[in-house]
JSON list of C-alpha atoms in Angstrom, two decimals:
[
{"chain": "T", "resi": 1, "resn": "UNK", "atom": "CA", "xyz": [0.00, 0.00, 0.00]},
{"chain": "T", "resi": 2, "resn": "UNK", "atom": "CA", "xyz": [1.28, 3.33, -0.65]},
{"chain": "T", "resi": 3, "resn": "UNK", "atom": "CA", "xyz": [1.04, 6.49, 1.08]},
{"chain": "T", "resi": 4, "resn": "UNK", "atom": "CA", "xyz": [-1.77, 7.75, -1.09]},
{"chain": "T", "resi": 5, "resn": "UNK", "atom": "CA", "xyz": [-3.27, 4.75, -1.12]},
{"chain": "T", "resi": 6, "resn": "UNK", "atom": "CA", "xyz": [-3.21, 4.68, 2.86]},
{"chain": "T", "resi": 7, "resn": "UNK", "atom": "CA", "xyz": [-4.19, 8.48, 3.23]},
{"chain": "T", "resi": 8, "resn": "UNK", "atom": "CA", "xyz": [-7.32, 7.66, 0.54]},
{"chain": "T", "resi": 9, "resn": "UNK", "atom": "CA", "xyz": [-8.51, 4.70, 2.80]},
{"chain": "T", "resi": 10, "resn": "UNK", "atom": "CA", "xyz": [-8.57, 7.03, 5.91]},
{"chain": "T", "resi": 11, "resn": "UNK", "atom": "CA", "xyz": [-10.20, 9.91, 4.38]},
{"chain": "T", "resi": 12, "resn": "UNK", "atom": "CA", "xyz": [-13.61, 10.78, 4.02]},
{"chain": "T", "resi": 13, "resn": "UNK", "atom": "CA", "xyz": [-14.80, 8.56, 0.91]},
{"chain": "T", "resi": 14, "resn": "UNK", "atom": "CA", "xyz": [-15.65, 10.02, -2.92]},
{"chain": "T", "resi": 15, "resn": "UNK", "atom": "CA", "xyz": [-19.34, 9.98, -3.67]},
{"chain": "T", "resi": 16, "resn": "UNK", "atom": "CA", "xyz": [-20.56, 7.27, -5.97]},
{"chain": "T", "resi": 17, "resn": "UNK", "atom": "CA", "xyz": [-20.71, 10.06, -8.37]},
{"chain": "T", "resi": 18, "resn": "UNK", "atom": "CA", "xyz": [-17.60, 10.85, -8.74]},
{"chain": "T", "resi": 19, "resn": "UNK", "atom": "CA", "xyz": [-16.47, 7.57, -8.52]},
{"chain": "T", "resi": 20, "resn": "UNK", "atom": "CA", "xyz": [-18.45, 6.24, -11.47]},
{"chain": "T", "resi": 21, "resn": "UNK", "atom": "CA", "xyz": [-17.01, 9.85, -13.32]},
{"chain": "T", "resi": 22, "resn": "UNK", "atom": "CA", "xyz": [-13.30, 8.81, -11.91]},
{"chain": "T", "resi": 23, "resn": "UNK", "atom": "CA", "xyz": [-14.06, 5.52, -13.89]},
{"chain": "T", "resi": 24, "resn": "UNK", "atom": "CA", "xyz": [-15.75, 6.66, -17.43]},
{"chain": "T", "resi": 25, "resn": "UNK", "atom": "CA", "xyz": [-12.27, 8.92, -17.86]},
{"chain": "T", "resi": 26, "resn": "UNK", "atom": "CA", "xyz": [-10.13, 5.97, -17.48]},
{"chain": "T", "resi": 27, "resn": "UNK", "atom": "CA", "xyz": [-12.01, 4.02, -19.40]},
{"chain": "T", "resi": 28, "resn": "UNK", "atom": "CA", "xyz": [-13.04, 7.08, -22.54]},
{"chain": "T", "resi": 29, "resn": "UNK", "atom": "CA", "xyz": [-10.64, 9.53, -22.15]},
{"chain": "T", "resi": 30, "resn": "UNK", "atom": "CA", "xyz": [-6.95, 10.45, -23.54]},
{"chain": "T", "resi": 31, "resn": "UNK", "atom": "CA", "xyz": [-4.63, 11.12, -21.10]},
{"chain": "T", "resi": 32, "resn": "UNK", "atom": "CA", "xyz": [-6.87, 9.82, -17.96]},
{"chain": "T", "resi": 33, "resn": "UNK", "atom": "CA", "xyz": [-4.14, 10.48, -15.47]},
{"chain": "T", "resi": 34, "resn": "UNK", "atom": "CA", "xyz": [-4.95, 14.74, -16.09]},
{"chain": "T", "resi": 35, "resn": "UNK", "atom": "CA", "xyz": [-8.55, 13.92, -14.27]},
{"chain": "T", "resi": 36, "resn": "UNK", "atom": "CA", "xyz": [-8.39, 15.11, -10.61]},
{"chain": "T", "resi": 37, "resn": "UNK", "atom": "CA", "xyz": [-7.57, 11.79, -8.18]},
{"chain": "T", "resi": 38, "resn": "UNK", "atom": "CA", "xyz": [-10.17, 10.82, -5.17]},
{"chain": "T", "resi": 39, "resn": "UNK", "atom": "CA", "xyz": [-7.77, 12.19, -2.62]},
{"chain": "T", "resi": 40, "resn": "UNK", "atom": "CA", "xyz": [-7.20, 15.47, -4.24]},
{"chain": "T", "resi": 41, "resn": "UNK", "atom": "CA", "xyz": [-10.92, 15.85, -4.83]},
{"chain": "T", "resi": 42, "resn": "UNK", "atom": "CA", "xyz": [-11.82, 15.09, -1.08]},
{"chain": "T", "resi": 43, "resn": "UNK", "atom": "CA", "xyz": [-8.91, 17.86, 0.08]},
{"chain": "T", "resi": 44, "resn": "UNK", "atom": "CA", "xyz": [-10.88, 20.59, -2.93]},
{"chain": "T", "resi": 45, "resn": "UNK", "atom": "CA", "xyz": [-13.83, 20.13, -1.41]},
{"chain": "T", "resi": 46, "resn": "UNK", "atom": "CA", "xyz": [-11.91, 20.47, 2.29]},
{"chain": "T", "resi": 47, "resn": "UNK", "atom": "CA", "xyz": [-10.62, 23.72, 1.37]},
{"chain": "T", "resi": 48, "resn": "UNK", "atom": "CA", "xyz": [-13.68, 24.67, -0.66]},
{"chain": "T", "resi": 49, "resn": "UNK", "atom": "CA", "xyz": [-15.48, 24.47, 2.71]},
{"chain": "T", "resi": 50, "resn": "UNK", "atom": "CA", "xyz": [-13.12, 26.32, 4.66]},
{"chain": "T", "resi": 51, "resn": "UNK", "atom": "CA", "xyz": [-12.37, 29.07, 2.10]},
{"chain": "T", "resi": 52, "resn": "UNK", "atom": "CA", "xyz": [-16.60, 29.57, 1.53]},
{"chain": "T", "resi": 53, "resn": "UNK", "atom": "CA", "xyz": [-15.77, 31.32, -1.57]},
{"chain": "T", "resi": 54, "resn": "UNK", "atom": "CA", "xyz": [-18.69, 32.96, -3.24]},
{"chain": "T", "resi": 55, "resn": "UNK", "atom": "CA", "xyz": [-17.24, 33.08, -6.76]},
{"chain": "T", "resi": 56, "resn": "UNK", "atom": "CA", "xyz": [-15.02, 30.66, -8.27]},
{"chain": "T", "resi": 57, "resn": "UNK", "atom": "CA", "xyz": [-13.14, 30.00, -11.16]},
{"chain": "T", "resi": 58, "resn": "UNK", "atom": "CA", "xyz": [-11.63, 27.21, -12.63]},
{"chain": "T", "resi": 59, "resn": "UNK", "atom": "CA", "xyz": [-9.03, 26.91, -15.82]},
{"chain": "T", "resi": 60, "resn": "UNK", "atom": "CA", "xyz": [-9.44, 23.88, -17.11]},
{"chain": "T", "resi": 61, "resn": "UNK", "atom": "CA", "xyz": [-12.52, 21.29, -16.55]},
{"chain": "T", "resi": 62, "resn": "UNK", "atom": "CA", "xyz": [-10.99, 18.25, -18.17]},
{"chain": "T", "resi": 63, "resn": "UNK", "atom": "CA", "xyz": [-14.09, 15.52, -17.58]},
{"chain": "T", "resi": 64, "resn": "UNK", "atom": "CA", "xyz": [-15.57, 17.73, -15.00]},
{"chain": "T", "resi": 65, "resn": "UNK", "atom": "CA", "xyz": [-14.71, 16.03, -11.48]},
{"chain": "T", "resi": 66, "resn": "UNK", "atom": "CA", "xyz": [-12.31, 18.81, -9.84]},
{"chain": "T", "resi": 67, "resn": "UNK", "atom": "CA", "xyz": [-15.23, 21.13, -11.14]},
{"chain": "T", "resi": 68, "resn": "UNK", "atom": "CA", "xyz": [-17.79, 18.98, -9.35]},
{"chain": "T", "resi": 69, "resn": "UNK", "atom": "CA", "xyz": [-15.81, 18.50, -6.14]},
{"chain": "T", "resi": 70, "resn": "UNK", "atom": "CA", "xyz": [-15.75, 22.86, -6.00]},
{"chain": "T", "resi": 71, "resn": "UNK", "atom": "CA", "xyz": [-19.62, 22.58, -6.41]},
{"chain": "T", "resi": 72, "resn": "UNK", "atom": "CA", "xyz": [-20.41, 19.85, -3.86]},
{"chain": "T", "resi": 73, "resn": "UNK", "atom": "CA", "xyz": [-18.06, 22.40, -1.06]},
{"chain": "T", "resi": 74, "resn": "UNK", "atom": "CA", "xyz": [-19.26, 25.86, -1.87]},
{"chain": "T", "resi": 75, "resn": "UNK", "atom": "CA", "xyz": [-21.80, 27.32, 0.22]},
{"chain": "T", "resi": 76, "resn": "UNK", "atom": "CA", "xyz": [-25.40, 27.82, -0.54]},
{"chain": "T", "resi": 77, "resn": "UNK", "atom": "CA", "xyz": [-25.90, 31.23, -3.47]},
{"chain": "T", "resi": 78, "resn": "UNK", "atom": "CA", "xyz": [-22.00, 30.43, -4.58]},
{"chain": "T", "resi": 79, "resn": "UNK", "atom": "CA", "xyz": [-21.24, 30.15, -8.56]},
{"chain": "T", "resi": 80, "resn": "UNK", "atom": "CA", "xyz": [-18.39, 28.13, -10.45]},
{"chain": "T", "resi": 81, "resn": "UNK", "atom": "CA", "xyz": [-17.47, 29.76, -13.87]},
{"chain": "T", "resi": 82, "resn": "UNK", "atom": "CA", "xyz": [-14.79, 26.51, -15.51]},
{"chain": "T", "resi": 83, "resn": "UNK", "atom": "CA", "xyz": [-13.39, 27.32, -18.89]},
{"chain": "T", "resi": 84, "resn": "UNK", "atom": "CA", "xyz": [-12.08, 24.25, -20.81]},
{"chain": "T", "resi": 85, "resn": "UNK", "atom": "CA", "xyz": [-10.78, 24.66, -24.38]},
{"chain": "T", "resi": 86, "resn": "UNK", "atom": "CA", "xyz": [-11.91, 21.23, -26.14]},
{"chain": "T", "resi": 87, "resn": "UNK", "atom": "CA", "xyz": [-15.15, 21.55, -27.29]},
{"chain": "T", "resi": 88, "resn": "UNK", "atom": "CA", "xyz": [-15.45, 17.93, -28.53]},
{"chain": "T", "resi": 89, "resn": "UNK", "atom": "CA", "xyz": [-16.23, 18.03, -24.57]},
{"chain": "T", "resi": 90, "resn": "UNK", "atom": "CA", "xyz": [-19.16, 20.50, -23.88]},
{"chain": "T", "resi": 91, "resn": "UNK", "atom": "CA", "xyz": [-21.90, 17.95, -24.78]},
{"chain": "T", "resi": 92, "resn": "UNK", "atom": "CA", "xyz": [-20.68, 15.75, -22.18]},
{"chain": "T", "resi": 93, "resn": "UNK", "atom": "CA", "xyz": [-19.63, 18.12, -20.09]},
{"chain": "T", "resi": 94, "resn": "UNK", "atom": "CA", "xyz": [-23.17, 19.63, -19.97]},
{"chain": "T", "resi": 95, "resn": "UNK", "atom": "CA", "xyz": [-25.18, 16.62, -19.46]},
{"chain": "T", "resi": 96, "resn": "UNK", "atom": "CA", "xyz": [-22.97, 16.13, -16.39]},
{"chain": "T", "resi": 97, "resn": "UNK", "atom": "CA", "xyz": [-23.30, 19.16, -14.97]},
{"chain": "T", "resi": 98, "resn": "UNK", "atom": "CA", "xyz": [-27.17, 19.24, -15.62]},
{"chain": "T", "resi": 99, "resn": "UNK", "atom": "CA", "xyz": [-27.20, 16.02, -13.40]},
{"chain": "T", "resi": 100, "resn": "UNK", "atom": "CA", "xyz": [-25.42, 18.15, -10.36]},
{"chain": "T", "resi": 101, "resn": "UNK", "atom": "CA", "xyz": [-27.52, 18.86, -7.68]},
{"chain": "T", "resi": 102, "resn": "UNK", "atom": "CA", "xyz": [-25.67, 21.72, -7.75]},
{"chain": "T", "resi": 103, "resn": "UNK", "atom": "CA", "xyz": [-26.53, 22.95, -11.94]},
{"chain": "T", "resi": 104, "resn": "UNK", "atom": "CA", "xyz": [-27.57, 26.04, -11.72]},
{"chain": "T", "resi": 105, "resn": "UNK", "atom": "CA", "xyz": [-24.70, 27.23, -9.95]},
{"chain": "T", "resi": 106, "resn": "UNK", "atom": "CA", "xyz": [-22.58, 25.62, -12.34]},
{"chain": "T", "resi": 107, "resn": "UNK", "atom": "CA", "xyz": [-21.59, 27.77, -15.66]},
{"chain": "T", "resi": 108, "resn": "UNK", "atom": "CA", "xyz": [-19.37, 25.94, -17.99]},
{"chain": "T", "resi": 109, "resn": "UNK", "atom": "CA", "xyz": [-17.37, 28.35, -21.02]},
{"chain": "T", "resi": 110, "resn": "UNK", "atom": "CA", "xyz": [-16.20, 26.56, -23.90]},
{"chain": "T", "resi": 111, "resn": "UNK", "atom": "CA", "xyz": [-13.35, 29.01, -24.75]},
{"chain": "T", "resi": 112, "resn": "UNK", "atom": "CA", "xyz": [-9.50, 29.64, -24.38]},
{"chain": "T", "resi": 113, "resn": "UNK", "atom": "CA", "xyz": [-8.72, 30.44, -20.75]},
{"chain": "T", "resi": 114, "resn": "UNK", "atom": "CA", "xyz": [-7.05, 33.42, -21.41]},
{"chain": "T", "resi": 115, "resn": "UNK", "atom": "CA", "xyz": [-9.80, 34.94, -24.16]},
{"chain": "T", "resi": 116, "resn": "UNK", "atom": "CA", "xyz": [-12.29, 34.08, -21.24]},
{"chain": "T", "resi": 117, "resn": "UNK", "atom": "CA", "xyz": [-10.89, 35.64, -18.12]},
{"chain": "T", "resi": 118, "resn": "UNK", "atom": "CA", "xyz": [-11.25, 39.26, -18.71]},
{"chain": "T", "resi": 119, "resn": "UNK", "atom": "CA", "xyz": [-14.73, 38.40, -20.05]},
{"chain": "T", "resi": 120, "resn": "UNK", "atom": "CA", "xyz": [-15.75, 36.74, -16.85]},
{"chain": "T", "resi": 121, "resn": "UNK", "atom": "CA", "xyz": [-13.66, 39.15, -14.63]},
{"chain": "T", "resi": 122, "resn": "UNK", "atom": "CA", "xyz": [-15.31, 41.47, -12.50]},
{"chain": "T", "resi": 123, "resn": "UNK", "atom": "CA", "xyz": [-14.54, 44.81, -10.61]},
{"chain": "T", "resi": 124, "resn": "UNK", "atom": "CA", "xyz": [-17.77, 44.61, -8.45]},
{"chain": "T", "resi": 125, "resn": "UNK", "atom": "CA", "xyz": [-16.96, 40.90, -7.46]},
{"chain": "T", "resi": 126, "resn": "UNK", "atom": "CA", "xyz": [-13.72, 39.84, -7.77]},
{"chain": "T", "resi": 127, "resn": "UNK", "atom": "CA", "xyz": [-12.83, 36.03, -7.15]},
{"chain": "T", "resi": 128, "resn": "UNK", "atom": "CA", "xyz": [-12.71, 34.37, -3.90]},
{"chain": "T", "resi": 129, "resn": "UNK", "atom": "CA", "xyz": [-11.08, 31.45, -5.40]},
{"chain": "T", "resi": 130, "resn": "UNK", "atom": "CA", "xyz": [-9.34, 30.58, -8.80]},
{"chain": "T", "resi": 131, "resn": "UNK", "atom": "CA", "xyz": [-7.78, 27.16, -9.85]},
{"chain": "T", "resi": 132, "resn": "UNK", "atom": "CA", "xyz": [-5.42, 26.72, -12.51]},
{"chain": "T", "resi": 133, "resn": "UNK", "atom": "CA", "xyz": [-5.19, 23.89, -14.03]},
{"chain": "T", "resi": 134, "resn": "UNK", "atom": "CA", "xyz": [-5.05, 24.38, -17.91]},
{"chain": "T", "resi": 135, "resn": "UNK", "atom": "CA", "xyz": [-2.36, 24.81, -20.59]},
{"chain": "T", "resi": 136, "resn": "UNK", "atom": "CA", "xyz": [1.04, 24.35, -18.51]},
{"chain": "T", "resi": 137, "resn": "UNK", "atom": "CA", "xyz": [2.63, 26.59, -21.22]},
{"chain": "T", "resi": 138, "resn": "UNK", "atom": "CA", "xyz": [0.87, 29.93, -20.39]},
{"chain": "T", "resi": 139, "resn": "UNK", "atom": "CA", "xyz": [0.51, 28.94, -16.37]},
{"chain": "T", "resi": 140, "resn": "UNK", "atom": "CA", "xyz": [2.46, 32.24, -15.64]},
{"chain": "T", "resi": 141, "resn": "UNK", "atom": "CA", "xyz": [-0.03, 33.97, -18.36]},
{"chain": "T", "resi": 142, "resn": "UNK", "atom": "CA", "xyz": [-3.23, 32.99, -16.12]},
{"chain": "T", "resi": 143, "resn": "UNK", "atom": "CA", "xyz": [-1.62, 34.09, -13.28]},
{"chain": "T", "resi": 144, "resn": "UNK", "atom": "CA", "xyz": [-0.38, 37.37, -13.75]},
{"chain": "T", "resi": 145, "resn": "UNK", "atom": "CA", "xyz": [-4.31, 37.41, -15.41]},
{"chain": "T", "resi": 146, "resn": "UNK", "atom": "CA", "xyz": [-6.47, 36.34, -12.64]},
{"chain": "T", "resi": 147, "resn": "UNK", "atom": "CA", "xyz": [-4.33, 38.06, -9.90]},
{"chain": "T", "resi": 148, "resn": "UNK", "atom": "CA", "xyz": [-6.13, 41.79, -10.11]},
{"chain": "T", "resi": 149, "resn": "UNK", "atom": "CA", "xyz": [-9.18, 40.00, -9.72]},
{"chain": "T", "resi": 150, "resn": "UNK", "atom": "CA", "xyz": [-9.04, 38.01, -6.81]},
{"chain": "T", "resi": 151, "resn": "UNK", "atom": "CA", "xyz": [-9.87, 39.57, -3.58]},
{"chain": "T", "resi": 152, "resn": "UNK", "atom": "CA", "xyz": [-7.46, 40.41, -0.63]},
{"chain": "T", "resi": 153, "resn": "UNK", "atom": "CA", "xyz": [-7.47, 37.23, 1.29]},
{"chain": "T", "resi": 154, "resn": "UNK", "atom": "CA", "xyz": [-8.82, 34.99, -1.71]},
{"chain": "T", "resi": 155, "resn": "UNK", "atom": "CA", "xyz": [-6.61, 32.27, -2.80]},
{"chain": "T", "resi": 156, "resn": "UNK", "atom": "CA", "xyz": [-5.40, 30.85, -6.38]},
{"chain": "T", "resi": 157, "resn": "UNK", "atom": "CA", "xyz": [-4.70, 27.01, -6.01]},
{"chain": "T", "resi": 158, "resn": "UNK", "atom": "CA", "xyz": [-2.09, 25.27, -9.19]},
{"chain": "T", "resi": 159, "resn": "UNK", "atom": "CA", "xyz": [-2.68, 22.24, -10.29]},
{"chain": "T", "resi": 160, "resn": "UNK", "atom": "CA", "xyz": [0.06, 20.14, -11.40]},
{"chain": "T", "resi": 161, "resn": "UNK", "atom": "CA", "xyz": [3.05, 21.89, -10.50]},
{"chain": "T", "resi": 162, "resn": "UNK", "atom": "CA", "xyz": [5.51, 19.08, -10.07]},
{"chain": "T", "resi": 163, "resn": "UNK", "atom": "CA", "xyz": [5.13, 17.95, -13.36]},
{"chain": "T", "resi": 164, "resn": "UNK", "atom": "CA", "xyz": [5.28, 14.54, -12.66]},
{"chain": "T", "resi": 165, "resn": "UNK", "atom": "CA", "xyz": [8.43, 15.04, -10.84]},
{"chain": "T", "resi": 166, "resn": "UNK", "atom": "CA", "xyz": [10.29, 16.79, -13.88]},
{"chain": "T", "resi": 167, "resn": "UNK", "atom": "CA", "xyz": [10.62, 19.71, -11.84]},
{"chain": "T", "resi": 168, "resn": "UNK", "atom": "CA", "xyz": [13.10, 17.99, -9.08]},
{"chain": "T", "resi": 169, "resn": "UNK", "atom": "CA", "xyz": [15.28, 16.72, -12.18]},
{"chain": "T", "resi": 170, "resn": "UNK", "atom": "CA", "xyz": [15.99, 19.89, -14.36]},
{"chain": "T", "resi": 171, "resn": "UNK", "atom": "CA", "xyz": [17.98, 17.49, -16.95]},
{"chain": "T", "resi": 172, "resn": "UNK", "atom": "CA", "xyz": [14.72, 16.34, -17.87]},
{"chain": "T", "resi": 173, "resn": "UNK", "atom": "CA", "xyz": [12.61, 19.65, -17.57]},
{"chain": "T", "resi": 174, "resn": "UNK", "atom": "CA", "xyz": [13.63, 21.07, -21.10]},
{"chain": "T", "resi": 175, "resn": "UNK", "atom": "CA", "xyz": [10.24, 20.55, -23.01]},
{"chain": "T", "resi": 176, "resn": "UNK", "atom": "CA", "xyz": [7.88, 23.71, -23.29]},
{"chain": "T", "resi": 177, "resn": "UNK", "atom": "CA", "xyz": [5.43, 22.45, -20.87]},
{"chain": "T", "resi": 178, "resn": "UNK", "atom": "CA", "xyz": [8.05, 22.15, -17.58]},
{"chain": "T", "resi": 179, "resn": "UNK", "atom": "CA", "xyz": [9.85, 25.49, -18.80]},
{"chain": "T", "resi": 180, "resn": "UNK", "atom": "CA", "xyz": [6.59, 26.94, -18.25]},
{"chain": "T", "resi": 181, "resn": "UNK", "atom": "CA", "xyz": [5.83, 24.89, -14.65]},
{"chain": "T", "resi": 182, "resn": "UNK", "atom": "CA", "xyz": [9.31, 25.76, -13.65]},
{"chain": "T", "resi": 183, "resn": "UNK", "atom": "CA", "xyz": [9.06, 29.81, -14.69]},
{"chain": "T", "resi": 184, "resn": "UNK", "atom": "CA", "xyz": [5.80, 29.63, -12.70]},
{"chain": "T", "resi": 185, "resn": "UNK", "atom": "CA", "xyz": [7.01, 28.16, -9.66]},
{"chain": "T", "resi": 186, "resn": "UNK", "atom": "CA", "xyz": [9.40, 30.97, -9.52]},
{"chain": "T", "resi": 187, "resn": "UNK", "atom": "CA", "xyz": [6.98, 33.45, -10.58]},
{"chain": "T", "resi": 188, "resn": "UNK", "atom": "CA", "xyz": [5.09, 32.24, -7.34]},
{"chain": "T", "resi": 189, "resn": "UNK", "atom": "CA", "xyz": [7.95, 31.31, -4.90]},
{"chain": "T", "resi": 190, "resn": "UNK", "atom": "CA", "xyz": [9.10, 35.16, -5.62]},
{"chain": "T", "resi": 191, "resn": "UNK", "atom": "CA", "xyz": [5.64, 37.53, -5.08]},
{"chain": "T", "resi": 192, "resn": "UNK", "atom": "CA", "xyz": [6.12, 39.02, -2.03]},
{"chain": "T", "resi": 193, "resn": "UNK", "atom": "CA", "xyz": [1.99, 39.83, -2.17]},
{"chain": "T", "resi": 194, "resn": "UNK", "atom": "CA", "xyz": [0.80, 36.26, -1.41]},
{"chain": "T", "resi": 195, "resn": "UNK", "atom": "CA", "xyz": [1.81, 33.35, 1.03]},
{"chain": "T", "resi": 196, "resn": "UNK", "atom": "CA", "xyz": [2.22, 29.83, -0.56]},
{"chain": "T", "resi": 197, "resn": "UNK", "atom": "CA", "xyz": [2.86, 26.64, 0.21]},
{"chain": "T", "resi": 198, "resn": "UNK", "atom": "CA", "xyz": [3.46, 23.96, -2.28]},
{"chain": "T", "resi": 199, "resn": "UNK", "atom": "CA", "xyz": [2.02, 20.60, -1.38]},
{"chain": "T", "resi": 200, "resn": "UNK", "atom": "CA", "xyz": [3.33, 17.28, -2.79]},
{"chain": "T", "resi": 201, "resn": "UNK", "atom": "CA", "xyz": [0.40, 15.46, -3.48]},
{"chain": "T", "resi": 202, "resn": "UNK", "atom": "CA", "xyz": [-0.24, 13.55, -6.21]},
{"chain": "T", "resi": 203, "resn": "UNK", "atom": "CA", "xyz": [1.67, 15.78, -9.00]},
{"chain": "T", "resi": 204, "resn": "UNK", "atom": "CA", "xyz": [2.26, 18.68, -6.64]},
{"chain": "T", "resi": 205, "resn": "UNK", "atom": "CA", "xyz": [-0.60, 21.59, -5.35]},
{"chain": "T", "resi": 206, "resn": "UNK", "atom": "CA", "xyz": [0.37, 24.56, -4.53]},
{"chain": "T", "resi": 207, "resn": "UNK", "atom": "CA", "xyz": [-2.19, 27.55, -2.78]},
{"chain": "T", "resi": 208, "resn": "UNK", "atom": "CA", "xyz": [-1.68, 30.98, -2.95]},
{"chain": "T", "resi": 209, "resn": "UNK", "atom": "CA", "xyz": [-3.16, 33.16, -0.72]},
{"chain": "T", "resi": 210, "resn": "UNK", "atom": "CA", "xyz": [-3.62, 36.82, -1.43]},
{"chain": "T", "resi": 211, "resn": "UNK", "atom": "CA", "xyz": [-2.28, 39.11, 1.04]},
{"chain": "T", "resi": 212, "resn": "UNK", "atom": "CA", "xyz": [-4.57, 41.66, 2.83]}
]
């Protein structure tokens, strides 16, 4: 048994849901290891919960289960606003979101993340919480993109940023993808506007918190 594996079995347990979703991207889907993993999903909902954010965005829904793990934690009158880029995905994308008990609160954006942000952006209501977890190429584009709009005290949370542990081996970080994991990590590690803490779960979390 590994860690993970050991941590999963003593945390709270996925809904069937998202178990049967966890499944259909294995079994459907190219590159099934980019879907969110039980134990990350149980720790988004955690800190969707503790964070209450009343406005969230996500950058990249993939099959939909980090996007449904946001839903099932936010508090009563909260909205999720996910962009994903593939729209060979938005039909079943819809249909599972139109199954949430949670629909109406959840408004899915077929469009490129970075087209879509100042579109959804908003001066009167700025984000509580934004996760990145799109294109790893333009990861320090989103950020220095979302960062005016997410309130003092809000957080940004990165999906992804060990890059399957290319990051701790720069020999093998040379491809466009790490360079751009490896500029953001610095990007990050350097603000002197946010505490962060980078987590090593599954391919590496970070959260950003916005600074009063």
């Amino acid at each position: 048994m590994t860690a993970e594996e050991y941590c999963t079995a003593h945390s709270s347990a996925e809904p069937d849901t998202l178990a049967r979703l966890y499944r259909h991207t294995y079994l459907t889907r190219l590159y099934p290891h980019m879907c969110c993993e039980p134990l990350q999903g149980r720790l988004l909902v955690m800190l969707t919960r503790m964070i209450a954010p009343r406005r969230i965005l996500e950058l990249g829904t993939f099959s939909g289960y980090s996007t449904l793990c946001f839903a099932e934690g936010m508090p009563a009158g909260s909205v999720i606003d996910t962009v994903e880029i593939d729209d060979e995905a938005e039909d079943g994308l819809r249909e599972l979101f139109a199954a949430s008990p949670r629909a109406a609160d959840i408004r899915l954006h077929i469009d490129d993340a970075l087209d879509a942000i100042p579109a959804l952006a908003s001066p009167d209501s700025p984000w509580d919480l934004v996760y990145i977890d799109a294109n790893k190429r333009l990861y320090c584009d989103y950020y220095r993109a979302v960062r005016p709009h997410v309130r003092p005290g809000g957080y940004i949370l990165a999906d992804n940023v060990l890059w399957g542990g290319k990051m701790l081996s720069p020999d093998e970080a040379r491809d466009a993808q790490s360079r751009g994991i490896a500029e953001f990590n610095a990007m990050v590690a350097a603000d002197p506007a946010v505490d962060k803490v980078m987590l090593p779960l599954r391919d590496g979390l970070t959260l950003i918190r916005i600074k009063p």
